[in-house]
XYZ file of C-alpha atoms in Angstrom:
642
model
C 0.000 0.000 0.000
C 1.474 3.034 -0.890
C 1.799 6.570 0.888
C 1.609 8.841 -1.237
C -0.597 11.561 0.058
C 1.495 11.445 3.385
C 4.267 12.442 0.993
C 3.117 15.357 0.022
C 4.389 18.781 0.468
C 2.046 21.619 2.112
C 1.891 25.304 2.624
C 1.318 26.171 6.365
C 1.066 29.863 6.577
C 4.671 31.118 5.472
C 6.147 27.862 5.940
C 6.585 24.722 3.518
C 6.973 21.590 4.733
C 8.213 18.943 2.847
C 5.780 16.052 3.745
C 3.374 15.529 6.398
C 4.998 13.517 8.963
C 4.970 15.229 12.044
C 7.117 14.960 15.251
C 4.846 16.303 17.942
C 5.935 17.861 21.486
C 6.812 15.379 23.624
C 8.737 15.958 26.881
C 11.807 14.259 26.803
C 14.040 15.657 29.999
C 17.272 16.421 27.602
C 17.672 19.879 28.596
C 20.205 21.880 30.834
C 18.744 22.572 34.277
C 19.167 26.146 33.566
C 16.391 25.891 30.692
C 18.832 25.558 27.617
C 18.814 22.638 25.577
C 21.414 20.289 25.506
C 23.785 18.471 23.203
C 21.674 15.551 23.204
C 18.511 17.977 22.225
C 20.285 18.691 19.040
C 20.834 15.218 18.479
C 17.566 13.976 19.465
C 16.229 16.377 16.847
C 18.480 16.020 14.236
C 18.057 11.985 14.030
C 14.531 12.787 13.641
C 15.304 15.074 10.746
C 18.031 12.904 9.462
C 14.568 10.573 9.444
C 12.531 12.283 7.509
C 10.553 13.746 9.432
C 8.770 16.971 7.334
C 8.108 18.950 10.608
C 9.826 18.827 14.184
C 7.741 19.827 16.938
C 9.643 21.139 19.921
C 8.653 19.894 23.067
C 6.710 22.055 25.746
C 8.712 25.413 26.519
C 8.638 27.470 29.334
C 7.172 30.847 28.627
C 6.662 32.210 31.901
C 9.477 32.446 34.636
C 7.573 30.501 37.804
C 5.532 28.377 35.192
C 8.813 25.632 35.245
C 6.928 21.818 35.158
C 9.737 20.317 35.788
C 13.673 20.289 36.478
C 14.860 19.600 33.073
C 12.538 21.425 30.989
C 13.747 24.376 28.293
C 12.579 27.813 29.073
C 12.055 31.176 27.021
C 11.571 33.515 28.962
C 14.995 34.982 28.490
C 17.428 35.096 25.946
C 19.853 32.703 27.075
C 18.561 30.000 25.705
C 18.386 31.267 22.071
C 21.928 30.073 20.851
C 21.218 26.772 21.896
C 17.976 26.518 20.330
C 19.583 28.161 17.044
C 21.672 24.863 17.210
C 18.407 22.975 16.756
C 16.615 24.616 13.827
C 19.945 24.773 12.126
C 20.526 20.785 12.380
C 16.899 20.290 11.531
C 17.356 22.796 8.699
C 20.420 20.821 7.305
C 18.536 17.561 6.635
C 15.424 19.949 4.914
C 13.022 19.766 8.360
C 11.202 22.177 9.397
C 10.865 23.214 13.166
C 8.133 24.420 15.337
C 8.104 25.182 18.894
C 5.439 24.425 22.028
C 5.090 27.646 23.665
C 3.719 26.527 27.083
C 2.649 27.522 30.651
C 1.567 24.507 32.376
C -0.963 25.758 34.588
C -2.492 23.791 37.558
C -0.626 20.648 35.875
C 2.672 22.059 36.990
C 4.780 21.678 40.244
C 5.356 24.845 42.531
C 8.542 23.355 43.928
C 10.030 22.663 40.692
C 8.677 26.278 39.104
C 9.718 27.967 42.483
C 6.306 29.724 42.507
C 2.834 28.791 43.452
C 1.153 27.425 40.113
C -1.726 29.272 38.832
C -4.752 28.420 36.783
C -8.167 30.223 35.853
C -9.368 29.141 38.961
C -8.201 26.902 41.845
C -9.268 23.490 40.926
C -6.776 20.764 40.967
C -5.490 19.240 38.184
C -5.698 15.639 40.121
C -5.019 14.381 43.180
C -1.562 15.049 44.846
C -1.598 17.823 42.599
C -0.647 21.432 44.124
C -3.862 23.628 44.475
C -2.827 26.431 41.716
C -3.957 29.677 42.541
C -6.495 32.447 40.691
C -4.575 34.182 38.182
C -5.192 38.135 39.050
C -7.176 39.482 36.118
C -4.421 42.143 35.839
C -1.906 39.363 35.401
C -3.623 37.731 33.058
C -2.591 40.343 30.335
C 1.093 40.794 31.938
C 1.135 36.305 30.535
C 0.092 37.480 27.290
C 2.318 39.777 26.408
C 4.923 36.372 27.756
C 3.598 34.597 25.274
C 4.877 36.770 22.942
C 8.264 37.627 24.074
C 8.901 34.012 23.685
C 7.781 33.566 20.252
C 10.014 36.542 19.281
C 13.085 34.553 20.777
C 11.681 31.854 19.379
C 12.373 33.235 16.084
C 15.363 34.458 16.617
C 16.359 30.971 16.834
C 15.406 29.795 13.487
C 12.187 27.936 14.244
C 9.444 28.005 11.721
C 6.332 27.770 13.485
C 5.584 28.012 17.073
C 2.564 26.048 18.337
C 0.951 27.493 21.519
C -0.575 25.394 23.969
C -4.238 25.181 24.948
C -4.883 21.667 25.275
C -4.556 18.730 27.894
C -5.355 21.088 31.083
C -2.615 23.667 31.037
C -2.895 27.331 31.547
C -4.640 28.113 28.558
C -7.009 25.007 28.537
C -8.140 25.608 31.981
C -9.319 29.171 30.431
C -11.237 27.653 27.546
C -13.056 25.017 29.367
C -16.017 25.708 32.067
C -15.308 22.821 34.003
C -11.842 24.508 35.208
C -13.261 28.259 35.048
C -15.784 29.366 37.505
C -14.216 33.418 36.493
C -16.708 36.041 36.796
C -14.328 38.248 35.144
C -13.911 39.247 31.504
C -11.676 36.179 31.272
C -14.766 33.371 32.697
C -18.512 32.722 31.732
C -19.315 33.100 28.246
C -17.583 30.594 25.337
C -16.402 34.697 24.341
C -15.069 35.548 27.828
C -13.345 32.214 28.271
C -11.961 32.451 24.553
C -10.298 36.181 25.593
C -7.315 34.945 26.869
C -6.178 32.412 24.122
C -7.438 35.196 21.865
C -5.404 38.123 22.856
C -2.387 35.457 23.030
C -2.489 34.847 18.903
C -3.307 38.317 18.039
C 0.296 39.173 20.790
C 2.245 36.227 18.875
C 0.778 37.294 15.242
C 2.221 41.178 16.246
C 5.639 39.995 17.511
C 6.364 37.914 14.538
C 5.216 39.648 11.748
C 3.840 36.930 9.222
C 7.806 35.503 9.520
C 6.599 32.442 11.343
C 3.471 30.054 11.125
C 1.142 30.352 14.602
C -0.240 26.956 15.256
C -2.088 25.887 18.489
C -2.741 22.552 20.343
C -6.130 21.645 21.312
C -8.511 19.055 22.593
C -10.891 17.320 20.032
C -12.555 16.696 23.721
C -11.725 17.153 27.458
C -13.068 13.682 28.085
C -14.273 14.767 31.504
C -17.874 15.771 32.587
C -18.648 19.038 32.264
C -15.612 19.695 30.072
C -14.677 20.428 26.324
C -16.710 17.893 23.979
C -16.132 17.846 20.462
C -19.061 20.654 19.033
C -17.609 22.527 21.777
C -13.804 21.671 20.368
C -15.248 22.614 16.795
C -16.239 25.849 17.848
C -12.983 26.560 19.577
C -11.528 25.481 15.911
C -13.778 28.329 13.796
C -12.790 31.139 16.165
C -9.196 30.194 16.854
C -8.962 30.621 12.861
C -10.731 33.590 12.724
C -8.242 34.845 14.935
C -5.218 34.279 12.853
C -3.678 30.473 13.678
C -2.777 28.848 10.752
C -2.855 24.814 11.632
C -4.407 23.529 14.387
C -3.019 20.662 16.372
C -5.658 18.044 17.351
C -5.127 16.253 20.224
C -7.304 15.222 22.958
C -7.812 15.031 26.797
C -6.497 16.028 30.150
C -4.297 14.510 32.338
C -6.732 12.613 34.402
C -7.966 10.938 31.274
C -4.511 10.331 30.200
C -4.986 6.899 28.213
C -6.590 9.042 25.292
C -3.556 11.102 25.347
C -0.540 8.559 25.302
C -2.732 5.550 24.585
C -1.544 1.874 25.939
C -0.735 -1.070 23.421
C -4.343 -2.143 23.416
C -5.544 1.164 21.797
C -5.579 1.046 18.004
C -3.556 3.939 15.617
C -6.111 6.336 14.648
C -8.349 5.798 17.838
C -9.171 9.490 17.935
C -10.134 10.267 13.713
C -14.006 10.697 14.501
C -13.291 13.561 16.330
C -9.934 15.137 14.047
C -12.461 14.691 11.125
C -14.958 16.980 13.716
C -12.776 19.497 13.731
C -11.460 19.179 10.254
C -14.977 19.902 8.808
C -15.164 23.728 11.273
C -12.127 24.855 9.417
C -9.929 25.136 6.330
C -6.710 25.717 7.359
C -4.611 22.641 8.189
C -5.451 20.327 10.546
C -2.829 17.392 12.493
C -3.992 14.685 13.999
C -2.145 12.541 16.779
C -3.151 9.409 18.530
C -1.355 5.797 18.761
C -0.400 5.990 14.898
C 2.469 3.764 14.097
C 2.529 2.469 11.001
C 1.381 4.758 8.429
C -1.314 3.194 6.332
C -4.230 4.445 7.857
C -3.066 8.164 8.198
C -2.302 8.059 4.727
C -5.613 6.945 4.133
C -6.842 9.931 6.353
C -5.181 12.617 4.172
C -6.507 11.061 0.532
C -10.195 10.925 2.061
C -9.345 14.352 3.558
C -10.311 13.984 7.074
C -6.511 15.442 8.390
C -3.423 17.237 6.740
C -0.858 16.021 8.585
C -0.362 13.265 11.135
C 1.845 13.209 13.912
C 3.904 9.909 14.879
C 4.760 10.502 18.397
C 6.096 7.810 20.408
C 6.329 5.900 16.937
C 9.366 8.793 16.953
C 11.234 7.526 19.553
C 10.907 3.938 18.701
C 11.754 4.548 15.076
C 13.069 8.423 14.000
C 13.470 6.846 10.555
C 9.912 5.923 10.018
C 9.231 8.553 7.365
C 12.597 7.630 5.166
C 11.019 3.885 5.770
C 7.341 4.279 4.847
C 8.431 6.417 1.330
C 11.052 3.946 0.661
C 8.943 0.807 0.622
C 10.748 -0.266 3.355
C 8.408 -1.096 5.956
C 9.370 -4.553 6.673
C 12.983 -3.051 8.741
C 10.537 -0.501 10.518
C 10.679 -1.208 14.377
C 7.411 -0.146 15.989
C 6.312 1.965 19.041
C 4.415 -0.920 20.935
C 3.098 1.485 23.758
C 4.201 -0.123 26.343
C 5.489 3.292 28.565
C 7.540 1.940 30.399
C 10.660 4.123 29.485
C 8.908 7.755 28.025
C 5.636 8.593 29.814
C 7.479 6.807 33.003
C 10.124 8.838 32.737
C 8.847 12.225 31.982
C 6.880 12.226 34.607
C 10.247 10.919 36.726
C 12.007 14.137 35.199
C 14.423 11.552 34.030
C 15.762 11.222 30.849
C 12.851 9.253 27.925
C 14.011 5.956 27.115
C 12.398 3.377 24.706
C 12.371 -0.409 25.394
C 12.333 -0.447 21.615
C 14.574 1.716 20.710
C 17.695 1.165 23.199
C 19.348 4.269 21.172
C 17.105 6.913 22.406
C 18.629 9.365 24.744
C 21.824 8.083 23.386
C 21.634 9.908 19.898
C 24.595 11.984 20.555
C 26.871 8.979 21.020
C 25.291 7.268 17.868
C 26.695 3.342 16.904
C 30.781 3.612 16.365
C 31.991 0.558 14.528
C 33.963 -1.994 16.952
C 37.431 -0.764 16.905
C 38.596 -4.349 16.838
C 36.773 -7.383 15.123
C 35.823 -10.002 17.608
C 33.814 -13.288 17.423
C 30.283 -12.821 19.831
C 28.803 -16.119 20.921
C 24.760 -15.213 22.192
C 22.697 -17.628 24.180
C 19.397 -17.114 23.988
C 16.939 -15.869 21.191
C 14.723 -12.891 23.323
C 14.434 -9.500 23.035
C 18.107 -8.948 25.441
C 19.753 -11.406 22.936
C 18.590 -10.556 19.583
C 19.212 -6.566 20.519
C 22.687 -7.513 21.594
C 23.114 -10.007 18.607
C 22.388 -7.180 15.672
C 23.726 -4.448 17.685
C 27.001 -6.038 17.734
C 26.927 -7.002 14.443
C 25.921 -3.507 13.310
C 29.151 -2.326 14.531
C 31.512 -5.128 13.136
C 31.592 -8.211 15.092
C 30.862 -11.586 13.640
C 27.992 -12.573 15.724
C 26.133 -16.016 16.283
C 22.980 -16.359 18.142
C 21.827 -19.910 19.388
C 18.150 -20.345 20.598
C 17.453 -23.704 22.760
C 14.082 -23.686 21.510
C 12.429 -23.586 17.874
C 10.724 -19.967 17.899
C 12.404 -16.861 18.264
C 11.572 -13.980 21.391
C 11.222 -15.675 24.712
C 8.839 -14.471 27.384
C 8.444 -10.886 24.816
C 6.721 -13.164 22.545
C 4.192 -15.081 24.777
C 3.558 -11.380 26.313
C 1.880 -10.608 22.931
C -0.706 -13.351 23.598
C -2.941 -11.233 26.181
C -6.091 -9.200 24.564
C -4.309 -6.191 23.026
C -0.579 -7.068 23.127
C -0.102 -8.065 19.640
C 1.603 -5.582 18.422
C 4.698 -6.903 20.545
C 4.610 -9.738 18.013
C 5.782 -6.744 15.736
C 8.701 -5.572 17.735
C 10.363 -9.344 18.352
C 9.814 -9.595 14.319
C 11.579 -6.151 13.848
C 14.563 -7.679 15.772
C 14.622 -10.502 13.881
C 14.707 -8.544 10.669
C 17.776 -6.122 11.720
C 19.398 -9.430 12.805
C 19.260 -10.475 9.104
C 20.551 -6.936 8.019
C 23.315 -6.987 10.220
C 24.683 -10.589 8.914
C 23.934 -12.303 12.161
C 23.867 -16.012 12.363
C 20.792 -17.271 13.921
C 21.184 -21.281 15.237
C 17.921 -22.154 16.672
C 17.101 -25.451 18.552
C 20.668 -25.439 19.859
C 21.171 -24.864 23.700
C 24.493 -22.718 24.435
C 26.773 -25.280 26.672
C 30.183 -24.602 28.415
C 31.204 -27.438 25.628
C 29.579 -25.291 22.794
C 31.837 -22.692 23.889
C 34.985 -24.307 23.057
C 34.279 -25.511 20.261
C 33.479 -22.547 18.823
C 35.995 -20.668 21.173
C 34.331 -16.817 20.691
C 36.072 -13.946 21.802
C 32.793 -12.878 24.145
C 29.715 -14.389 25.179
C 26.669 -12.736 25.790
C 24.519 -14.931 28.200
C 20.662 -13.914 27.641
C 19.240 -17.171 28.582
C 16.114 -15.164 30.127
C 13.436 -16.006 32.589
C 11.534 -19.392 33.550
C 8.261 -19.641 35.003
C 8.622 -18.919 39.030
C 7.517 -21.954 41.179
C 7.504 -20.670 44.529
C 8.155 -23.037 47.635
C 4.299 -24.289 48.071
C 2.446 -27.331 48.518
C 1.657 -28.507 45.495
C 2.983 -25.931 43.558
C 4.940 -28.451 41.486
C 2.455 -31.048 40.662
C 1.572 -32.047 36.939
C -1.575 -31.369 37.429
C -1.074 -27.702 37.732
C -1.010 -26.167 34.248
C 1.716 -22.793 34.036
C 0.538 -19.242 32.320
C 3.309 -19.367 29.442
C 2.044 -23.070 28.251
C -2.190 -21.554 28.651
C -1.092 -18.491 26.740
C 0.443 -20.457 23.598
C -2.396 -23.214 23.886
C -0.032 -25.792 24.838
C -1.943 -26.688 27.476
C -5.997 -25.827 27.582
C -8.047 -25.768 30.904
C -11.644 -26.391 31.408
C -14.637 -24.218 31.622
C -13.778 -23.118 35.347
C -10.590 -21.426 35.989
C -8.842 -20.396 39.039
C -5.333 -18.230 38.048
C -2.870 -18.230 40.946
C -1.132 -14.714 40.981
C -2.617 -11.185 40.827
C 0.466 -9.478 39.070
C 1.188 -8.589 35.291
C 1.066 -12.855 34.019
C -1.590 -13.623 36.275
C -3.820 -10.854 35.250
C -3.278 -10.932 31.347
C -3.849 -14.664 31.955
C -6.950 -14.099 33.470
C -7.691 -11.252 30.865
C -6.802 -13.934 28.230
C -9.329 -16.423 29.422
C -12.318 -14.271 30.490
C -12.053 -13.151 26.637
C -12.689 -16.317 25.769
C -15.550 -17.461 27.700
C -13.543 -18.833 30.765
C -15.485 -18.643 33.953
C -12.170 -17.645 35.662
C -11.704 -16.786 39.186
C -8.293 -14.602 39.490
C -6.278 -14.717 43.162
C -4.521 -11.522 44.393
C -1.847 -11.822 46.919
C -2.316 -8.052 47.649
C -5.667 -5.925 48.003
C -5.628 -5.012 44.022
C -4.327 -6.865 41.062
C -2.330 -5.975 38.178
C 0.876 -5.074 40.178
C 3.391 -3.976 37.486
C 0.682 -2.858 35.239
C 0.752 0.277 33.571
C -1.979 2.227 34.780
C -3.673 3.413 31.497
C -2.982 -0.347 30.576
C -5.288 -1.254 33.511
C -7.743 0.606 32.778
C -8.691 -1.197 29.931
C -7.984 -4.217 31.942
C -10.611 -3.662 34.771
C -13.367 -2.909 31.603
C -12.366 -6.569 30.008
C -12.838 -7.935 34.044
C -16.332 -6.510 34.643
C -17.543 -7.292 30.707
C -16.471 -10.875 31.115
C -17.630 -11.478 34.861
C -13.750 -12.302 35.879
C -13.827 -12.440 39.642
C -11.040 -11.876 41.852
C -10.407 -12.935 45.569
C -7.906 -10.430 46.972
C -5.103 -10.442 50.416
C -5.076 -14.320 49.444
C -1.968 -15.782 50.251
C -1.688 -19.475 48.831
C -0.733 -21.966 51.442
C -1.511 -25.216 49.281
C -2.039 -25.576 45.155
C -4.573 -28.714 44.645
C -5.715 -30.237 41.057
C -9.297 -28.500 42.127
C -8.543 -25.011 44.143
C -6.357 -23.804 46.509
C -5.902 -23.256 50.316
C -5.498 -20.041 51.392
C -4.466 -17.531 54.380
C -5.938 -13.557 54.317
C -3.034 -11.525 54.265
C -5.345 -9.371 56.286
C -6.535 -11.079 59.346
C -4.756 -14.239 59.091
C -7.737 -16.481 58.711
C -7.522 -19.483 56.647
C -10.033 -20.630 53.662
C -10.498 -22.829 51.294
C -11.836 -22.686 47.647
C -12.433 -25.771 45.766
C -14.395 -26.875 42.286
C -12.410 -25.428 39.687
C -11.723 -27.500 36.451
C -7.661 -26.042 36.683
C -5.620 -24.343 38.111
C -3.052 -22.236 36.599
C 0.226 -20.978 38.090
C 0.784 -17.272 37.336
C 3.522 -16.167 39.650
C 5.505 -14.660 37.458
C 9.379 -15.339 36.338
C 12.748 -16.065 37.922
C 15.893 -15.718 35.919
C 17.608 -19.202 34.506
C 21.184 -18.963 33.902
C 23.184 -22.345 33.967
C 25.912 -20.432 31.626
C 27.576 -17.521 33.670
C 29.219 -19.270 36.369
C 30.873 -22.118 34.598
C 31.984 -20.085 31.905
C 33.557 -17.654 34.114
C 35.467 -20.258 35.820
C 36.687 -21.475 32.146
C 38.078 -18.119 31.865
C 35.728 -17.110 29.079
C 35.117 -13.572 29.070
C 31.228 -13.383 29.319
C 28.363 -10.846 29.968
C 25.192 -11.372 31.403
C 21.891 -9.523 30.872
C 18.298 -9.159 30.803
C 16.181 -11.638 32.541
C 19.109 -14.134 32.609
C 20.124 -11.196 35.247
C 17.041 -10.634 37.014
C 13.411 -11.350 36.033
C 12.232 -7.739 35.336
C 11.350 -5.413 32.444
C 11.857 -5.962 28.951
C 13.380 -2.272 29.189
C 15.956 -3.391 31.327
C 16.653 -6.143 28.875
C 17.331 -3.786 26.060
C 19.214 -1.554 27.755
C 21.897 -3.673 28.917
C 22.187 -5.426 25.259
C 23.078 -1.812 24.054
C 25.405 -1.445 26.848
C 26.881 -4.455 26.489
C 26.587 -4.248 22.607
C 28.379 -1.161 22.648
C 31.414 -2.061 25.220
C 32.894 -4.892 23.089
């Protein structure tokens, strides 16, 4: 299928972009404490543009000195960080990119510690719980931000962007304006869709002064608030008309606030393109360009969104950070080598909100773009045991660089515990990522040897100059009565059909295997009974993950007995103690019962070796049983060392 509207050039205001990819704002923690942008901001931009990418979105800058989010976030509101933002555009520029910059305030969603100020909103209504209660901004004050706004987007320009995109969306200061669930003003800035529209107003018409037609003026807003009493879409498609009217040239589509954040980074289960109904809304209020965002990885269906007219351009956010050569990929028929964004979170939205550095479990090189892939200085011969996500990203990493790799897999199927995780309702697009691995494996000239089992015996004979031990995780039997027995069937083995249960189910193990189990089963018409060892399940989970979870439970009547500590495992039920009170029960009838206690790492290899005086590395599960992040990042560490 070809994309060839995506492809296309188009006019936004004074600026022509190249092709409608889009890179949109994401927080990524790369800049300077002091509010410049780092080196590894340029190069985090420029592998984007080096991508493909036709416009680079800047993430959310600080317009407003006291308005800070967050420890490493860049500021304008002075002119020292120009220069280093100069560095940006003019990387971007290079590889024919065009930039735009997220002029933000971030309202009751920010942190007074981190800003040094009390936040402020329209009015003082917390963003969510644990949230600081911002206070009223003065009505006086309200104009003194505007004319902020603007001083930034003249710096701004002065460091070579092309657009700057002001933020009204996801519950910042400028959302909490527009919508009448967050402003209860009886000022000229509250009541009326006009009053509440006066302060994003008089913000365009400052910005559209201060940069004199040089620059395009986009904005960011909700298709819907997704809260009660908030923004819907009509409301959203109003907002569009008048925004227009006012002078902003492209709108940026987006949708919800922060306490409805699973429609803003949506989890794996969410489908690219889940928000088009309401982009298309908005699309039909206006007729200057429209981007949409939501979940969109591959590119087939936003292509299809531009030909039938519904959006202009789409932006690929996380899909970004997985892959910043997804553009170059999708135009060059070369979609088969693309490595997908499988929303997983655990290294981007988990680490913005950290203020630590983004990360991608992916995409190993993110954060890293500024030291790039050096070939190996010296050739060696890599020996890698085992065939999961830690081992194949070691295996092509290293051979990407020089080595002569060779990757043995004991079993007959490629991805270990990565690849049974895509069994669960809504994890299939992890199938994607293992088979992205197992493409650059290919590329890079590795040598895959499957049903072979790495031995200390193997390892003379083929007498490598490393080993890289990723010999994973095996399924955790903990020391219980009856834990052990054949007649207890094990997640993995229900997951991959190897084994099949009866009608009535009971799934030892409330954390992330015993709940996708359980999720698994209740899909299919299982009556399955899930038990928790704590007072919720789903420990592990990521929480916009669960969310979707908990909907699957109460649809398909799964049933969960929670504090239930296992004391026995029988063919029929189980024997329990409440972690509570301490009293004892027992629960009997079921068909099975499946063991879902999670992982422990197997590694017969390091030891032995070691003692042979083989020089070998260890990582991922074959480590620790943990996250598949963790597994990535120490193949690239590793990967990169030899």
């Amino acid at each position: 299928m070809s994309v060839k509207h995506i492809s296309q050039p188009i006019q936004i205001g004074p600026m022509k972009v190249k092709n409608r990819f889009v890179v949109p704002p994401m927080g990524n923690n790369f800049a300077n404490s002091d509010g410049t942008w780092s080196d590894q901001s340029v190069a985090y931009y420029e592998e984007r543009a080096k991508g493909g990418f036709g416009l680079i979105t800047i993430e959310a800058t600080v317009v407003h000195k006291g308005a800070k989010g967050g420890p490493l976030k860049p500021c304008l509101y002075d002119d020292a960080s120009i220069p280093s933002l100069k560095r940006i555009t003019d990387a971007c520029h290079s590889h024919g990119a065009c930039v735009s910059i997220q002029l933000q305030n971030a309202g009751p969603e920010g942190n007074a510690k981190n800003a040094g100020a009390p936040i402020q909103a329209a009015s003082p209504i917390q963003g969510s719980f644990g949230r600081d209660v911002p206070e009223e901004v003065p009505t006086e004050q309200v104009y003194e931000l505007v004319k902020g706004y603007g001083d930034a987007a003249e710096r701004a320009m002065k460091g070579g962007v092309d657009a700057v995109e002001i933020h009204m969306a996801h519950g910042y200061l400028v959302s909490s304006f527009i919508s009448p669930r967050t402003n209860k003003r009886v000022d000229e800035f509250g009541g009326s869709f006009e009053n509440r529209m006066r302060f994003p107003r008089l913000i365009v018409e400052e910005v559209k002064k201060r940069v004199g037609g040089k620059v395009a003026i986009l904005a960011r807003i909700n298709s819907s608030d997704e809260v009660e009493g908030g923004m819907d879409v009509h409301d959203s498609a109003a907002v569009a008309a008048y925004l227009e009217e006012c002078g902003v040239e492209c709108l940026h589509v987006s949708r919800a606030v922060h306490i409805k954040d699973e429609f803003m980074w949506a989890p794996t289960t969410v489908h690219g393109g889940f928000s088009a109904e309401l982009a298309t809304e908005i699309k039909r209020a206006v007729e200057i360009p429209i981007i949409t965002v939501g979940r969109f990885t591959e590119p087939q269906y936003a292509d299809l969104l531009i030909k039938e007219g519904r959006a202009d351009l789409v932006a690929f956010g996380r899909q970004s950070l997985a892959d910043p050569h997804t553009p170059n990929k999708a135009m060059n028929d070369d979609l088969g080598d693309l490595t997908p964004c499988i929303a997983c979170l655990q290294g981007c939205t988990a680490n913005m909100y950290q203020g630590k550095p983004i990360r991608c479990l992916v995409n190993p090189f993110l954060g890293y773009e500024l030291e790039g892939e050096p070939a190996a200085k010296t050739k060696k011969k890599i020996l890698v045991a085992g065939g999961g996500p830690a081992g194949l990203c070691a295996a092509f990493i290293a051979a990407e660089r020089g080595h002569e790799v060779t990757l043995c897999e004991s079993s007959n199927v490629l991805g270990g515990n990565m690849r049974i995780a895509a069994f669960p309702p809504g994890k299939g697009d992890i199938t994607n990522l293992v088979r992205s691995y197992i493409v650059r494996c290919h590329k890079a000239g590795v040598n895959i040897v499957m049903n072979t089992a790495v031995t200390p015996e193997l390892v003379r004979e083929q007498n490598p100059d490393e080993v890289i031990v990723a010999t994973g995780s095996k399924t955790l039997i903990r020391d219980i009565p009856g834990a052990d027995s054949p007649e207890i069937l094990h997640a993995g083995r229900v997951l991959t059909g190897q084994q099949v249960p009866g009608k009535k189910v009971l799934v030892g193990g409330g954390g992330l295997v015993g709940t996708e189990t359980a999720d698994f089963l209740g899909e299919l018409g299982y009556d399955v009974t899930l038990l928790a060892t704590r007072s919720y399940y789903g420990v592990g989970m990521i929480g916009e993950h669960k969310k979707f979870v908990e909907k699957n439970f109460a649809e398909n009547h799964v049933k969960v007995i929670y504090n239930a500590r296992a004391s026995e495992f029988l063919a029929d039920g189980v024997d329990y103690k409440d972690a509570i009170d301490g009293s004892m029960h027992a629960i009997r009838g079921f068909d099975n019962v499946v063991m879902a206690l999670g992982y422990q790492s197997f590694d017969e290899l390091t030891e032995p070796l070691k003692e042979a005086g083989v020089s070998v590395h260890t990582i991922g599960d074959a480590v620790k049983a943990r996250r598949c992040l963790n597994a990535t990042e120490e193949a690239r560490l590793v990967a990169m060392e030899l």
